[in-house]
PDB file of C-alpha atoms and ligand atoms in Angstrom:
ATOM      1  CA  MET A1430       0.000   0.000   0.000  1.00 94.00           C
ATOM      2  CA  HIS A1431       1.141   3.543  -0.603  1.00 96.00           C
ATOM      3  CA  VAL A1432       1.340   5.171   2.799  1.00 97.00           C
ATOM      4  CA  GLU A1433       2.029   8.810   3.596  1.00 98.00           C
ATOM      5  CA  ILE A1434       2.261  10.078   7.145  1.00 98.00           C
ATOM      6  CA  PHE A1435       1.475  13.625   8.244  1.00 98.00           C
ATOM      7  CA  ASP A1436       2.142  15.563  11.439  1.00 98.00           C
ATOM      8  CA  THR A1437      -1.455  16.423  12.272  1.00 98.00           C
ATOM      9  CA  PRO A1438      -4.981  15.145  11.544  1.00 98.00           C
ATOM     10  CA  ASP A1439      -5.724  18.346   9.651  1.00 98.00           C
ATOM     11  CA  ALA A1440      -2.659  18.028   7.396  1.00 98.00           C
ATOM     12  CA  THR A1441      -3.710  14.422   6.712  1.00 98.00           C
ATOM     13  CA  ALA A1442      -7.249  15.505   5.889  1.00 98.00           C
ATOM     14  CA  ALA A1443      -6.031  18.310   3.635  1.00 98.00           C
ATOM     15  CA  ARG A1444      -3.884  15.904   1.594  1.00 98.00           C
ATOM     16  CA  ALA A1445      -6.752  13.406   1.398  1.00 98.00           C
ATOM     17  CA  ALA A1446      -9.052  16.120   0.042  1.00 98.00           C
ATOM     18  CA  GLU A1447      -6.383  17.086  -2.495  1.00 98.00           C
ATOM     19  CA  PHE A1448      -6.081  13.441  -3.547  1.00 98.00           C
ATOM     20  CA  LEU A1449      -9.845  13.121  -4.032  1.00 98.00           C
ATOM     21  CA  ALA A1450      -9.854  16.333  -6.054  1.00 97.00           C
ATOM     22  CA  GLU A1451      -7.043  14.987  -8.262  1.00 97.00           C
ATOM     23  CA  GLU A1452      -8.891  11.697  -8.789  1.00 97.00           C
ATOM     24  CA  ILE A1453     -12.112  13.500  -9.697  1.00 96.00           C
ATOM     25  CA  ALA A1454     -10.235  15.714 -12.163  1.00 95.00           C
ATOM     26  CA  ARG A1455      -8.521  12.643 -13.664  1.00 94.00           C
ATOM     27  CA  ALA A1456     -11.780  10.708 -14.055  1.00 93.00           C
ATOM     28  CA  ALA A1457     -13.410  13.796 -15.561  1.00 92.00           C
ATOM     29  CA  HIS A1458     -10.631  13.940 -18.133  1.00 92.00           C
ATOM     30  CA  GLN A1459     -10.551  10.185 -18.900  1.00 93.00           C
ATOM     31  CA  ARG A1460     -14.215   9.216 -18.620  1.00 91.00           C
ATOM     32  CA  ALA A1461     -16.148  12.487 -18.381  1.00 94.00           C
ATOM     33  CA  ARG A1462     -17.818  11.141 -15.230  1.00 95.00           C
ATOM     34  CA  CYS A1463     -16.687  10.163 -11.732  1.00 97.00           C
ATOM     35  CA  ALA A1464     -18.423   7.907  -9.198  1.00 98.00           C
ATOM     36  CA  VAL A1465     -17.185   8.561  -5.670  1.00 98.00           C
ATOM     37  CA  ALA A1466     -18.223   6.735  -2.487  1.00 98.00           C
ATOM     38  CA  LEU A1467     -17.670   8.389   0.887  1.00 98.00           C
ATOM     39  CA  SER A1468     -17.526   6.891   4.373  1.00 98.00           C
ATOM     40  CA  GLY A1469     -18.841   8.313   7.614  1.00 96.00           C
ATOM     41  CA  GLY A1470     -17.510   8.742  11.108  1.00 95.00           C
ATOM     42  CA  ALA A1471     -15.812  11.785  12.568  1.00 97.00           C
ATOM     43  CA  THR A1472     -12.390  11.493  10.878  1.00 98.00           C
ATOM     44  CA  PRO A1473     -13.476  12.726   7.423  1.00 98.00           C
ATOM     45  CA  GLU A1474     -15.157  15.934   8.637  1.00 98.00           C
ATOM     46  CA  PRO A1475     -12.037  18.092   8.039  1.00 98.00           C
ATOM     47  CA  MET A1476     -11.443  16.292   4.721  1.00 98.00           C
ATOM     48  CA  PHE A1477     -14.963  17.243   3.600  1.00 98.00           C
ATOM     49  CA  ASP A1478     -14.346  20.842   4.740  1.00 98.00           C
ATOM     50  CA  HIS A1479     -11.189  21.004   2.626  1.00 98.00           C
ATOM     51  CA  LEU A1480     -12.845  19.300  -0.347  1.00 98.00           C
ATOM     52  CA  ALA A1481     -15.730  21.765  -0.243  1.00 97.00           C
ATOM     53  CA  LYS A1482     -13.223  24.556  -0.941  1.00 96.00           C
ATOM     54  CA  ALA A1483     -11.758  22.852  -4.027  1.00 95.00           C
ATOM     55  CA  ASP A1484     -12.765  24.006  -7.472  1.00 93.00           C
ATOM     56  CA  LEU A1485     -14.256  20.809  -8.885  1.00 94.00           C
ATOM     57  CA  PRO A1486     -16.535  19.836 -11.782  1.00 94.00           C
ATOM     58  CA  TRP A1487     -19.274  18.643  -9.404  1.00 96.00           C
ATOM     59  CA  GLN A1488     -21.746  18.315 -12.278  1.00 95.00           C
ATOM     60  CA  ILE A1489     -19.902  15.168 -13.457  1.00 96.00           C
ATOM     61  CA  VAL A1490     -19.570  13.599  -9.999  1.00 97.00           C
ATOM     62  CA  ASP A1491     -21.947  10.913  -8.727  1.00 98.00           C
ATOM     63  CA  LEU A1492     -21.765  10.859  -4.939  1.00 98.00           C
ATOM     64  CA  PHE A1493     -22.462   7.533  -3.222  1.00 98.00           C
ATOM     65  CA  GLN A1494     -22.186   6.429   0.383  1.00 98.00           C
ATOM     66  CA  VAL A1495     -19.982   3.550   1.528  1.00 98.00           C
ATOM     67  CA  ASP A1496     -22.281   2.926   4.473  1.00 98.00           C
ATOM     68  CA  GLU A1497     -25.102   4.455   6.470  1.00 98.00           C
ATOM     69  CA  ARG A1498     -26.603   4.011   9.914  1.00 98.00           C
ATOM     70  CA  ALA A1499     -30.375   3.500  10.172  1.00 97.00           C
ATOM     71  CA  ALA A1500     -30.734   6.569  12.382  1.00 97.00           C
ATOM     72  CA  PRO A1501     -33.597   9.055  11.878  1.00 95.00           C
ATOM     73  CA  ASP A1502     -33.372  11.425   8.925  1.00 93.00           C
ATOM     74  CA  ALA A1503     -31.019  14.369   9.619  1.00 92.00           C
ATOM     75  CA  SER A1504     -29.810  12.819  12.893  1.00 96.00           C
ATOM     76  CA  PRO A1505     -26.171  13.645  13.669  1.00 96.00           C
ATOM     77  CA  ASP A1506     -25.636   9.869  13.705  1.00 96.00           C
ATOM     78  CA  ARG A1507     -26.461   9.641   9.998  1.00 97.00           C
ATOM     79  CA  ASN A1508     -23.308   9.671   7.866  1.00 98.00           C
ATOM     80  CA  TYR A1509     -25.175  11.647   5.225  1.00 98.00           C
ATOM     81  CA  THR A1510     -25.759  14.458   7.736  1.00 98.00           C
ATOM     82  CA  THR A1511     -21.987  14.889   8.017  1.00 97.00           C
ATOM     83  CA  ILE A1512     -21.575  14.792   4.249  1.00 98.00           C
ATOM     84  CA  ARG A1513     -24.368  17.340   3.838  1.00 97.00           C
ATOM     85  CA  GLU A1514     -23.123  19.735   6.491  1.00 97.00           C
ATOM     86  CA  HIS A1515     -19.393  19.569   5.785  1.00 97.00           C
ATOM     87  CA  LEU A1516     -19.276  18.979   2.026  1.00 97.00           C
ATOM     88  CA  LEU A1517     -22.538  19.703   0.274  1.00 97.00           C
ATOM     89  CA  ALA A1518     -23.709  22.846   2.087  1.00 93.00           C
ATOM     90  CA  PRO A1519     -21.197  25.158   0.401  1.00 90.00           C
ATOM     91  CA  VAL A1520     -21.020  23.454  -3.027  1.00 94.00           C
ATOM     92  CA  ASP A1521     -23.481  23.107  -5.827  1.00 89.00           C
ATOM     93  CA  VAL A1522     -23.883  19.424  -6.688  1.00 94.00           C
ATOM     94  CA  PRO A1523     -26.901  18.625  -8.889  1.00 96.00           C
ATOM     95  CA  VAL A1524     -29.485  16.750  -6.804  1.00 97.00           C
ATOM     96  CA  ALA A1525     -29.632  13.990  -9.434  1.00 97.00           C
ATOM     97  CA  ASN A1526     -25.952  13.244  -8.716  1.00 98.00           C
ATOM     98  CA  LEU A1527     -26.517  12.657  -4.993  1.00 98.00           C
ATOM     99  CA  HIS A1528     -27.141   9.067  -3.929  1.00 98.00           C
ATOM    100  CA  PRO A1529     -27.774   8.861  -0.183  1.00 98.00           C
ATOM    101  CA  MET A1530     -28.321   5.329   1.123  1.00 98.00           C
ATOM    102  CA  PRO A1531     -32.067   4.736   1.703  1.00 98.00           C
ATOM    103  CA  VAL A1532     -32.175   3.627   5.339  1.00 98.00           C
ATOM    104  CA  GLY A1533     -35.684   4.991   5.968  1.00 96.00           C
ATOM    105  CA  LEU A1534     -37.660   2.406   3.972  1.00 97.00           C
ATOM    106  CA  PRO A1535     -39.881  -0.181   5.730  1.00 96.00           C
ATOM    107  CA  SER A1536     -36.941  -2.608   5.765  1.00 97.00           C
ATOM    108  CA  LEU A1537     -33.179  -2.359   5.308  1.00 98.00           C
ATOM    109  CA  ALA A1538     -33.380  -5.266   2.850  1.00 98.00           C
ATOM    110  CA  GLU A1539     -35.571  -3.060   0.655  1.00 98.00           C
ATOM    111  CA  GLY A1540     -33.029  -0.241   1.032  1.00 98.00           C
ATOM    112  CA  ALA A1541     -30.197  -2.575   0.018  1.00 98.00           C
ATOM    113  CA  ALA A1542     -32.120  -3.687  -3.083  1.00 98.00           C
ATOM    114  CA  ARG A1543     -32.919  -0.120  -4.082  1.00 98.00           C
ATOM    115  CA  TYR A1544     -29.322   1.055  -3.591  1.00 98.00           C
ATOM    116  CA  THR A1545     -28.006  -1.905  -5.574  1.00 98.00           C
ATOM    117  CA  ALA A1546     -30.203  -0.829  -8.494  1.00 98.00           C
ATOM    118  CA  VAL A1547     -28.963   2.789  -8.327  1.00 98.00           C
ATOM    119  CA  LEU A1548     -25.347   1.679  -8.027  1.00 98.00           C
ATOM    120  CA  ARG A1549     -25.660  -0.621 -11.033  1.00 98.00           C
ATOM    121  CA  SER A1550     -27.456   1.966 -13.148  1.00 98.00           C
ATOM    122  CA  VAL A1551     -24.575   4.429 -12.671  1.00 98.00           C
ATOM    123  CA  CYS A1552     -21.539   2.149 -12.236  1.00 98.00           C
ATOM    124  CA  GLY A1553     -22.473  -0.924 -14.273  1.00 98.00           C
ATOM    125  CA  ASP A1554     -23.067  -4.532 -13.309  1.00 97.00           C
ATOM    126  CA  PRO A1555     -20.921  -5.526 -11.531  1.00 97.00           C
ATOM    127  CA  PRO A1556     -20.509  -1.958 -10.293  1.00 98.00           C
ATOM    128  CA  VAL A1557     -17.113  -0.266 -10.549  1.00 98.00           C
ATOM    129  CA  LEU A1558     -16.742   2.885  -8.454  1.00 98.00           C
ATOM    130  CA  ASP A1559     -13.999   5.300  -9.503  1.00 97.00           C
ATOM    131  CA  VAL A1560     -12.915   6.339  -6.017  1.00 98.00           C
ATOM    132  CA  VAL A1561     -13.780   4.887  -2.618  1.00 98.00           C
ATOM    133  CA  HIS A1562     -12.878   6.678   0.606  1.00 98.00           C
ATOM    134  CA  LEU A1563     -12.625   4.411   3.632  1.00 98.00           C
ATOM    135  CA  GLY A1564     -12.132   4.850   7.352  1.00 98.00           C
ATOM    136  CA  LEU A1565     -10.842   2.375   9.878  1.00 98.00           C
ATOM    137  CA  GLY A1566     -12.360   1.522  13.252  1.00 98.00           C
ATOM    138  CA  ALA A1567     -10.197   0.711  16.275  1.00 98.00           C
ATOM    139  CA  ASP A1568     -11.744  -2.792  16.117  1.00 97.00           C
ATOM    140  CA  GLY A1569     -10.632  -3.206  12.504  1.00 98.00           C
ATOM    141  CA  HIS A1570     -13.943  -2.501  10.805  1.00 98.00           C
ATOM    142  CA  THR A1571     -14.155  -0.550   7.623  1.00 98.00           C
ATOM    143  CA  ALA A1572     -17.340   0.640   5.929  1.00 98.00           C
ATOM    144  CA  SER A1573     -19.937  -1.066   8.188  1.00 98.00           C
ATOM    145  CA  LEU A1574     -18.129  -4.389   7.970  1.00 98.00           C
ATOM    146  CA  PHE A1575     -17.660  -5.189  11.654  1.00 98.00           C
ATOM    147  CA  PRO A1576     -15.768  -8.154  13.113  1.00 97.00           C
ATOM    148  CA  GLY A1577     -18.124 -11.113  13.540  1.00 96.00           C
ATOM    149  CA  ASP A1578     -20.976  -9.694  11.442  1.00 97.00           C
ATOM    150  CA  PRO A1579     -22.092 -11.921   8.525  1.00 97.00           C
ATOM    151  CA  ALA A1580     -21.912  -8.879   6.202  1.00 98.00           C
ATOM    152  CA  VAL A1581     -18.113  -9.233   6.171  1.00 98.00           C
ATOM    153  CA  ASP A1582     -18.344 -12.562   4.339  1.00 98.00           C
ATOM    154  CA  VAL A1583     -20.890 -11.543   1.693  1.00 98.00           C
ATOM    155  CA  GLU A1584     -19.431 -12.041  -1.771  1.00 97.00           C
ATOM    156  CA  ASP A1585     -22.634 -12.319  -3.819  1.00 98.00           C
ATOM    157  CA  ALA A1586     -24.305  -8.945  -3.176  1.00 98.00           C
ATOM    158  CA  ASP A1587     -23.337  -5.306  -3.684  1.00 98.00           C
ATOM    159  CA  VAL A1588     -25.157  -3.783  -0.715  1.00 98.00           C
ATOM    160  CA  VAL A1589     -26.295  -5.499   2.500  1.00 98.00           C
ATOM    161  CA  ALA A1590     -27.873  -4.717   5.837  1.00 98.00           C
ATOM    162  CA  THR A1591     -25.838  -5.379   8.976  1.00 98.00           C
ATOM    163  CA  GLY A1592     -26.707  -6.199  12.558  1.00 95.00           C
ATOM    164  CA  ARG A1593     -26.870  -3.442  15.192  1.00 94.00           C
ATOM    165  CA  LYS A1594     -23.362  -2.002  15.542  1.00 92.00           C
ATOM    166  CA  VAL A1595     -22.435   0.923  17.797  1.00 90.00           C
ATOM    167  CA  GLY A1596     -26.103   1.746  18.280  1.00 93.00           C
ATOM    168  CA  TRP A1597     -27.528   1.305  14.791  1.00 97.00           C
ATOM    169  CA  GLU A1598     -28.341  -1.257  12.152  1.00 97.00           C
ATOM    170  CA  ARG A1599     -26.717  -0.203   8.910  1.00 98.00           C
ATOM    171  CA  LEU A1600     -26.452  -0.534   5.153  1.00 98.00           C
ATOM    172  CA  THR A1601     -23.009  -1.088   3.714  1.00 98.00           C
ATOM    173  CA  LEU A1602     -21.290  -1.716   0.423  1.00 98.00           C
ATOM    174  CA  THR A1603     -19.810  -5.215   0.453  1.00 98.00           C
ATOM    175  CA  VAL A1604     -16.202  -6.369   0.170  1.00 98.00           C
ATOM    176  CA  PRO A1605     -16.409  -7.218  -3.581  1.00 98.00           C
ATOM    177  CA  VAL A1606     -17.758  -3.769  -4.504  1.00 98.00           C
ATOM    178  CA  LEU A1607     -15.129  -1.986  -2.396  1.00 98.00           C
ATOM    179  CA  ARG A1608     -12.341  -4.231  -3.671  1.00 98.00           C
ATOM    180  CA  ARG A1609     -13.340  -3.590  -7.309  1.00 98.00           C
ATOM    181  CA  ALA A1610     -13.080   0.205  -7.073  1.00 98.00           C
ATOM    182  CA  ARG A1611     -10.562   1.847  -9.396  1.00 97.00           C
ATOM    183  CA  THR A1612      -8.967   3.762  -6.515  1.00 97.00           C
ATOM    184  CA  ILE A1613      -9.112   3.242  -2.763  1.00 98.00           C
ATOM    185  CA  LEU A1614      -8.181   5.924  -0.251  1.00 98.00           C
ATOM    186  CA  TRP A1615      -7.893   5.227   3.474  1.00 98.00           C
ATOM    187  CA  LEU A1616      -7.923   8.185   5.843  1.00 98.00           C
ATOM    188  CA  VAL A1617      -6.857   7.156   9.337  1.00 98.00           C
ATOM    189  CA  THR A1618      -6.000   9.447  12.233  1.00 98.00           C
ATOM    190  CA  GLY A1619      -5.667   9.039  15.986  1.00 98.00           C
ATOM    191  CA  VAL A1620      -3.552   6.814  18.205  1.00 98.00           C
ATOM    192  CA  GLU A1621      -6.525   4.554  18.997  1.00 98.00           C
ATOM    193  CA  LYS A1622      -6.370   3.377  15.359  1.00 98.00           C
ATOM    194  CA  ALA A1623      -2.685   2.387  15.536  1.00 98.00           C
ATOM    195  CA  PRO A1624      -3.164  -1.358  16.230  1.00 98.00           C
ATOM    196  CA  ALA A1625      -5.829  -1.673  13.505  1.00 98.00           C
ATOM    197  CA  LEU A1626      -3.679   0.207  10.989  1.00 98.00           C
ATOM    198  CA  ARG A1627      -0.809  -2.144  11.690  1.00 97.00           C
ATOM    199  CA  ARG A1628      -3.074  -5.145  11.060  1.00 97.00           C
ATOM    200  CA  LEU A1629      -4.328  -3.574   7.843  1.00 97.00           C
ATOM    201  CA  PHE A1630      -0.729  -3.486   6.655  1.00 96.00           C
ATOM    202  CA  GLU A1631      -0.147  -7.057   7.811  1.00 95.00           C
ATOM    203  CA  GLY A1632      -3.096  -7.945   5.580  1.00 93.00           C
ATOM    204  CA  ALA A1633      -5.023 -10.249   7.888  1.00 88.00           C
ATOM    205  CA  GLY A1634      -7.128 -10.621  11.001  1.00 91.00           C
ATOM    206  CA  ILE A1635      -9.537  -7.693  10.594  1.00 97.00           C
ATOM    207  CA  PRO A1636     -12.424  -7.015   8.205  1.00 98.00           C
ATOM    208  CA  ALA A1637     -10.582  -4.054   6.651  1.00 98.00           C
ATOM    209  CA  ALA A1638      -7.806  -6.395   5.489  1.00 97.00           C
ATOM    210  CA  ARG A1639     -10.350  -8.390   3.418  1.00 97.00           C
ATOM    211  CA  LEU A1640     -10.060  -5.826   0.664  1.00 96.00           C
ATOM    212  CA  GLY A1641      -6.532  -6.958  -0.085  1.00 93.00           C
ATOM    213  CA  ARG A1642      -5.705  -4.030  -2.347  1.00 95.00           C
ATOM    214  CA  ASP A1643      -1.941  -3.461  -2.320  1.00 94.00           C
ATOM    215  CA  ASP A1644      -2.317  -0.425  -4.536  1.00 97.00           C
ATOM    216  CA  ALA A1645      -4.542   1.444  -2.045  1.00 98.00           C
ATOM    217  CA  VAL A1646      -3.430   4.861  -0.834  1.00 98.00           C
ATOM    218  CA  VAL A1647      -3.240   5.348   2.939  1.00 98.00           C
ATOM    219  CA  TYR A1648      -3.005   8.779   4.519  1.00 98.00           C
ATOM    220  CA  ALA A1649      -2.404   8.622   8.261  1.00 98.00           C
ATOM    221  CA  ASP A1650      -1.249  10.982  10.962  1.00 98.00           C
ATOM    222  CA  GLN A1651       1.801  10.287  13.152  1.00 98.00           C
ATOM    223  CA  ALA A1652      -0.411   9.037  15.981  1.00 98.00           C
ATOM    224  CA  ALA A1653      -2.182   6.392  13.897  1.00 98.00           C
ATOM    225  CA  ALA A1654       1.111   5.339  12.310  1.00 98.00           C
ATOM    226  CA  THR A1655       2.922   4.738  15.625  1.00 97.00           C
ATOM    227  CA  LEU A1656       2.993   0.959  15.237  1.00 97.00           C
ATOM    228  CA  LEU A1657       3.935   0.836  11.557  1.00 95.00           C
ATOM    229  CA  GLU A1658       7.433  -0.381  10.780  1.00 83.00           C
ATOM    230  CA  ARG A1659       9.396   2.298   8.978  1.00 72.00           C
TER     231      ARG A1659
HETATM  232  C1  LIG B1294     -19.314   4.610  10.086  1.00 84.21           C
HETATM  233  C2  LIG B1294     -18.245   4.467   9.065  1.00 84.21           C
HETATM  234  C3  LIG B1294     -17.031   3.751   9.511  1.00 84.21           C
HETATM  235  C4  LIG B1294     -15.973   4.754   9.882  1.00 84.21           C
HETATM  236  C5  LIG B1294     -15.119   4.217  10.996  1.00 84.21           C
HETATM  237  C6  LIG B1294     -14.184   5.259  11.560  1.00 84.21           C
HETATM  238  O1  LIG B1294     -20.468   4.712   9.752  1.00 84.21           O
HETATM  239  O2  LIG B1294     -18.956   4.627  11.267  1.00 84.21           O
HETATM  240  O3  LIG B1294     -18.413   4.800   7.801  1.00 84.21           O
HETATM  241  O4  LIG B1294     -16.529   2.795   8.667  1.00 84.21           O
HETATM  242  O5  LIG B1294     -15.191   5.074   8.782  1.00 84.21           O
HETATM  243  O6  LIG B1294     -15.967   3.800  12.036  1.00 84.21           O
HETATM  244  O7  LIG B1294     -14.957   6.209  12.209  1.00 84.21           O
HETATM  245  P1  LIG B1294     -14.353   7.454  12.952  1.00 84.21           P
HETATM  246  O8  LIG B1294     -13.798   8.317  11.898  1.00 84.21           O
HETATM  247  O9  LIG B1294     -15.501   8.110  13.659  1.00 84.21           O
HETATM  248  O10 LIG B1294     -13.321   6.933  13.869  1.00 84.21           O
END
């Protein structure tokens, strides 16, 4: 994996935003369209703030979610709330290009089916996302693929519902969809992530390592990188 380590979380986030902007510009040039999937959690907030200031051709960007918690609409626990407040509020992305995960339907299974259809209509079947941004949990989860949850082992679906994790049931993209993306960017900050980041590099033992993409880009701060061999 291509790792770069930065002094502070904000410097890490700024570089990650720059990387996403470069990838969007490259896809715009090569394919005239760019499908991006964004994760949730607290770590990407400053990355979204930086990205919102970039001059980007948003009209050619399709914005997907990597995962979403089945929290009430507009709840601070919804990943889309963070994306809306930190990225979308100041920029003008056509509504048709926004693809929030539908966690408010009568069942999450219905939401997974509907999101699969949207994903395939934009990214093909099997779907190929241009850029996927991922986070890492201290327990080794990525997306909403948590240790011990059956969702981690799903190889024959694009989107699945998970069990209740950290308060909420969730929808998540599956390992094969994430693994198939043209570009993968991990943004990992904070010393509590250090053991998980080390295991990601060792390539085994945690759900995040299931992706097995040696060409992924990893931006981490010094704290998260403490246990990496250098
Ligand atoms: C979520 C995520 C998840 C996240 C990690 C890290 O819904 O929680 O999308 O995969 O990236 O949990 O979260 P933090 O950035 O909050 O540590």
